[in-house]
């Protein structure tokens, strides 16, 4: 999730640039339109297996819904005492990071008049499970995350590198997972 | 992803407690077994739409694969100039958090001899898109995340609240998104 404010260009890369800039103009005129709330509901299935549903959100002043409801499973693999009904929760964090930076790259490239042929990435997260196992005093989460992009486009290497940097500077997920965010937990016993 | 070290109990909640404790004993004897690397590969499709594949990982000293390959789309909704082929990247962060804390609750409850009837949660993330739009000096990511659990089980309220707290204390995703993690970005131009 990242867009840019460079000079206007014709639509490319599947990005509707006129609408992108019209959205920017609309939010500039009414900044509260940019206040969004995203949501997921989760239901435990059994063991480490649960299922989340993502359907509605709030934005541009009103309740909205995705075109359809999205449902995702999460679980642990057998080696982590689960049944592998879905990726682990920490793997979804990697998908979130790669997809956020990639969407930004496409939007920014389009705004700068660059036509992309391919954007691929591999993202890795190293984790020492002695933390969550309570066996050693190491952090519970990833110790480091690395993402490597391969990009083909009709622009010189320095232009493409700067597009990736601008995507990083405007990425919501990059911000969350590099800087952290306060999380409030409430429990209701039914 | 969270387990606990309380007294052993019979299997419940779909959690294989003997295997869980055998895993703990094995890692205690050979701590390097707990070094894992998780991975996702992402391919841009068009506009803000991309697709991630999650299949292999490293752990317990060797390369491993999930029971099957998992594929996920991400996109923006129309109001954010996308085509809604999947949730936004930031919504996957909410799924990751809810599923990680829920897996921990199930493991810890099982280890403590508590049988769960239901664990549901709703997780919300508030975000001011003036950040990613570059229109105001606000952060790009969520400003706050809140998760509300509803739990039914055969234990008193204080026991259930303590199980949730222990899950929080041992959650990989909670750690990543509250404390942040370094992210290294490399770009190869093809």
XYZ file of C-alpha atoms in Angstrom:
380
model
C 0.000 0.000 0.000
C 1.974 2.950 -1.195
C 1.476 5.598 -3.797
C 3.459 8.543 -4.981
C 2.967 12.103 -6.156
C 5.136 12.379 -9.277
C 3.920 13.977 -12.524
C 0.830 12.416 -14.089
C 1.225 9.803 -16.801
C -0.986 7.564 -18.892
C -2.260 4.309 -17.303
C 0.316 1.497 -17.271
C 1.118 -1.656 -15.300
C -2.626 -2.116 -14.717
C -2.612 0.986 -12.507
C -5.387 3.502 -13.188
C -3.258 6.614 -12.784
C -6.059 9.162 -13.365
C -8.088 7.547 -10.573
C -4.978 7.336 -8.378
C -4.383 11.067 -8.697
C -8.089 11.868 -8.359
C -8.017 9.920 -5.076
C -5.025 11.945 -3.930
C -6.817 15.201 -4.804
C -9.973 14.069 -2.971
C -8.037 13.162 0.186
C -6.056 16.394 0.036
C -9.398 18.247 0.043
C -10.907 16.085 2.829
C -8.124 14.484 4.896
C -10.510 12.554 7.182
C -11.401 10.363 4.166
C -8.023 8.661 4.742
C -9.009 7.302 8.157
C -9.453 3.564 7.617
C -10.074 0.656 9.934
C -9.248 -2.852 8.702
C -10.575 -5.960 10.448
C -10.355 -9.725 10.634
C -12.387 -12.188 12.651
C -10.794 -15.437 13.732
C -12.305 -18.726 14.879
C -10.291 -21.465 16.547
C -10.787 -24.866 14.821
C -8.649 -27.310 16.841
C -5.085 -27.493 18.091
C -3.008 -24.797 16.388
C -5.509 -24.524 13.500
C -7.686 -21.434 13.166
C -9.568 -19.674 10.388
C -9.855 -15.935 9.721
C -12.488 -14.100 7.720
C -11.801 -10.722 6.147
C -14.789 -8.929 4.658
C -15.676 -5.432 5.875
C -13.706 -2.309 6.636
C -14.259 1.389 7.255
C -12.885 4.078 4.961
C -13.680 7.307 3.131
C -16.259 8.059 5.815
C -18.364 4.908 5.653
C -18.603 1.163 6.208
C -17.465 -0.799 3.164
C -17.121 -4.413 2.099
C -14.649 -6.255 -0.098
C -16.002 -7.610 -3.398
C -16.161 -10.977 -1.629
C -15.381 -12.467 1.766
C -11.830 -13.827 2.082
C -11.134 -16.832 4.321
C -7.670 -18.044 5.392
C -6.480 -20.975 7.500
C -3.411 -20.933 9.716
C -1.798 -23.889 11.468
C 1.563 -25.338 12.444
C 3.337 -28.046 10.417
C 3.743 -31.493 11.995
C 7.283 -30.685 13.131
C 5.720 -27.924 15.257
C 2.954 -30.200 16.555
C 0.228 -29.054 14.158
C -1.616 -30.555 11.191
C -0.426 -28.205 8.428
C -3.903 -27.009 7.431
C -2.357 -23.659 6.505
C 0.886 -21.721 6.779
C 2.098 -20.644 10.198
C 1.032 -17.186 11.390
C 4.586 -15.845 10.957
C 4.604 -16.850 7.280
C 1.575 -14.610 6.653
C 3.684 -11.701 7.912
C 6.155 -12.404 5.069
C 3.337 -12.444 2.485
C 2.035 -9.141 3.900
C 5.454 -7.501 3.567
C 6.153 -8.726 0.031
C 2.687 -7.824 -1.269
C 2.756 -4.341 0.305
C 6.147 -3.407 -1.130
C 5.185 -4.881 -4.518
C 1.920 -2.911 -4.733
C 3.908 0.217 -3.934
C 6.479 -0.553 -6.614
C 3.709 -0.922 -9.225
C 1.950 2.302 -8.211
C 5.131 4.353 -8.023
C 6.538 2.954 -11.282
C 3.266 3.823 -13.012
C 3.229 7.352 -11.608
C 6.806 7.810 -12.848
C 6.096 6.529 -16.340
C 7.953 3.236 -15.948
C 6.462 0.084 -17.490
C 7.199 -3.057 -15.477
C 7.710 -6.447 -17.084
C 8.221 -8.445 -13.918
C 8.475 -7.975 -10.162
C 9.391 -11.082 -8.182
C 10.572 -11.364 -4.612
C 11.641 -13.903 -2.047
C 11.222 -12.965 1.588
C 12.783 -14.876 4.460
C 12.448 -14.633 8.222
C 14.933 -16.198 10.647
C 13.534 -17.217 13.996
C 14.905 -19.064 17.026
C 11.991 -20.999 18.481
C 13.817 -21.337 21.792
C 12.031 -18.035 22.486
C 8.428 -19.198 22.106
C 9.363 -22.545 23.671
C 10.504 -20.652 26.765
C 13.853 -22.483 26.723
C 16.242 -19.582 26.149
C 16.117 -15.839 26.655
C 15.818 -14.932 22.980
C 13.040 -12.927 21.373
C 9.860 -14.767 20.332
C 9.645 -13.243 16.874
C 11.844 -13.042 13.808
C 15.396 -11.933 14.489
C 15.761 -10.653 10.952
C 13.726 -10.469 7.770
C 15.235 -10.123 4.287
C 13.511 -9.501 0.974
C 15.188 -9.767 -2.392
C 13.444 -8.294 -5.432
C 14.078 -9.131 -9.067
C 12.669 -6.428 -11.342
C 12.461 -6.074 -15.123
C 11.280 -2.783 -16.603
C 11.943 -0.172 -19.298
C 14.086 2.023 -17.038
C 17.708 2.178 -15.873
C 18.809 0.365 -12.743
C 19.116 3.527 -10.613
C 15.528 4.526 -11.446
C 14.254 1.077 -10.458
C 16.239 1.083 -7.220
C 14.803 4.490 -6.320
C 11.255 3.187 -7.010
C 11.869 0.348 -4.521
C 13.233 2.819 -1.965
C 10.198 5.057 -2.360
C 7.923 2.035 -1.919
C 9.786 1.214 1.306
C 9.389 4.812 2.505
C 5.616 4.638 1.976
C 4.834 1.034 2.905
C 2.309 0.427 5.684
C 3.466 -3.148 6.398
C 7.166 -2.220 6.308
C 6.429 0.479 8.876
C 4.447 -1.871 11.130
C 7.006 -4.662 11.133
C 10.108 -2.488 11.405
C 8.782 0.016 13.963
C 6.090 -1.926 15.799
C 2.588 -0.837 16.766
C 0.737 -0.921 20.119
C -1.592 -3.924 20.430
C -4.415 -3.938 22.960
C -5.794 -7.332 24.014
C -9.192 -7.775 25.670
C -10.733 -11.023 26.875
C -14.406 -11.785 27.356
C -15.254 -15.095 29.010
C -18.494 -16.484 27.606
C 2.980 -20.097 17.734
C 3.369 -20.437 21.439
C 3.689 -23.302 23.832
C 4.098 -23.619 27.546
C 5.882 -25.773 30.113
C 3.191 -26.570 32.689
C 2.603 -30.110 34.086
C 1.792 -32.785 31.524
C -1.811 -33.662 30.811
C -3.754 -35.950 28.525
C -4.379 -34.777 24.919
C -7.220 -32.252 24.599
C -8.335 -29.443 22.298
C -6.819 -31.377 19.396
C -3.352 -30.721 20.843
C -1.051 -33.731 21.041
C 0.415 -32.946 24.447
C 2.810 -35.934 24.603
C 4.334 -34.866 21.277
C 4.391 -31.243 22.404
C 6.428 -32.129 25.494
C 8.621 -34.572 23.561
C 9.404 -31.694 21.179
C 10.321 -29.480 24.122
C 12.606 -32.183 25.529
C 14.259 -32.686 22.140
C 14.934 -28.963 21.704
C 16.197 -28.676 25.264
C 18.745 -31.399 24.406
C 19.683 -29.873 21.025
C 18.865 -26.118 21.017
C 19.990 -25.574 17.409
C 16.962 -27.614 16.299
C 14.887 -24.510 17.078
C 16.569 -22.395 14.406
C 13.934 -21.992 11.688
C 13.736 -19.970 8.517
C 10.315 -19.274 7.003
C 9.897 -18.059 3.426
C 7.445 -16.707 0.895
C 7.888 -15.961 -2.779
C 5.815 -13.218 -4.367
C 4.968 -12.488 -7.995
C 3.437 -9.219 -9.152
C 0.288 -9.768 -11.277
C -0.866 -6.251 -12.263
C -1.571 -2.979 -10.487
C -1.694 -3.575 -6.726
C -2.397 -7.302 -7.220
C 0.292 -9.849 -6.353
C 0.390 -13.525 -5.437
C 2.548 -15.234 -2.791
C 3.496 -18.892 -2.570
C 4.462 -20.489 0.738
C 5.850 -24.006 0.536
C 9.282 -24.751 2.007
C 11.074 -23.815 5.205
C 14.135 -24.796 7.204
C 13.889 -26.262 10.693
C 15.176 -28.959 13.028
C 18.390 -29.027 11.032
C 17.033 -29.615 7.535
C 15.016 -28.330 4.596
C 11.312 -29.143 4.948
C 8.093 -28.620 3.006
C 4.525 -27.979 4.034
C 2.032 -30.777 3.306
C 1.005 -28.710 0.284
C 1.877 -25.410 -1.355
C -0.200 -22.452 -0.120
C -1.023 -19.577 -2.491
C -2.470 -16.201 -1.468
C -3.524 -13.124 -3.413
C -3.275 -9.565 -2.137
C -4.724 -6.442 -3.726
C -6.348 -3.132 -2.885
C -10.137 -2.584 -2.977
C -11.573 -0.249 -5.616
C -11.680 2.667 -3.164
C -7.876 2.309 -2.939
C -7.479 2.039 -6.709
C -7.192 -1.767 -6.884
C -9.373 -4.605 -8.152
C -10.052 -6.404 -4.845
C -8.547 -9.740 -5.925
C -7.528 -10.316 -2.314
C -7.336 -8.529 1.025
C -4.911 -5.666 1.440
C -1.449 -6.534 2.774
C -2.205 -4.867 6.116
C -5.249 -7.128 6.639
C -2.985 -10.199 6.450
C -1.077 -8.762 9.422
C -4.321 -8.893 11.436
C -4.910 -12.546 10.446
C -1.322 -13.364 11.442
C -1.774 -11.812 14.878
C -5.124 -13.448 15.637
C -4.015 -16.898 14.462
C -0.726 -16.752 16.406
C -2.350 -15.775 19.700
C -5.130 -18.342 19.168
C -2.689 -21.214 18.519
C -0.878 -20.243 21.707
C -4.114 -20.187 23.696
C -4.953 -23.724 22.505
C -1.493 -25.093 23.287
C -1.254 -23.448 26.699
C -4.823 -24.375 27.692
C -4.086 -27.997 26.746
C -0.840 -28.034 28.715
C -2.720 -26.668 31.733
C -5.529 -29.212 31.513
C -8.186 -26.763 30.297
C -10.681 -27.927 27.654
C -11.744 -25.144 25.289
C -15.224 -24.949 23.796
C -14.695 -21.850 21.700
C -12.084 -19.198 20.971
C -13.216 -16.343 18.756
C -11.577 -12.993 18.160
C -12.014 -9.794 16.252
C -8.903 -7.807 15.448
C -8.934 -4.238 14.182
C -6.235 -1.925 12.905
C -6.672 1.840 12.629
C -4.654 3.546 9.931
C -4.473 7.069 8.543
C -3.686 6.722 4.845
C -2.488 10.317 4.720
C 0.832 8.671 5.640
C 1.216 6.368 2.633
C -0.356 9.021 0.410
C 2.435 11.384 1.459
C -0.108 14.093 2.348
C 0.516 14.433 6.085
C 3.356 13.657 8.441
C 1.721 10.628 10.063
C 3.103 7.115 10.179
C 2.455 4.813 7.214
C 1.327 1.827 9.253
C -1.360 1.109 11.809
C -1.578 3.616 14.628
C -3.144 1.033 16.909
C -4.266 -2.572 16.768
C -6.856 -4.094 19.110
C -7.903 -7.708 19.514
C -10.903 -8.854 21.506
C -11.187 -12.539 22.403
C -14.336 -14.407 23.424
C -13.458 -17.690 25.123
C -15.577 -20.555 26.461
C -13.873 -23.324 28.478
C -14.148 -25.485 31.593
C -12.077 -23.130 33.753
C -12.641 -19.965 35.799
C -12.260 -16.558 34.235
C -8.927 -15.766 35.952
C -7.401 -18.998 34.612
C -8.540 -18.173 31.069
C -7.235 -14.610 31.289
C -3.852 -15.917 32.440
C -3.765 -18.360 29.482
C -4.280 -15.423 27.097
C -1.545 -13.446 28.861
C 0.874 -16.366 28.591
C 0.038 -16.706 24.887
C 0.842 -13.008 24.463
C 4.141 -13.456 26.322
C 5.150 -16.278 23.947
C 3.681 -15.108 20.632
C 6.041 -14.675 17.680
C 3.685 -12.397 15.712
C 2.795 -10.281 18.761
C 6.517 -9.758 19.330
C 7.186 -8.823 15.697
C 4.345 -6.349 15.398
C 4.752 -4.724 18.814
C 8.561 -4.537 18.872
C 9.507 -4.499 15.189
C 12.210 -6.441 13.374
C 15.019 -5.317 11.045
C 14.146 -5.776 7.356
C 16.850 -5.887 4.716
C 15.829 -5.101 1.125
C 17.918 -6.075 -1.904
C 17.137 -5.330 -5.541
C 18.365 -7.208 -8.580
C 17.584 -5.675 -11.951
C 17.006 -8.380 -14.563
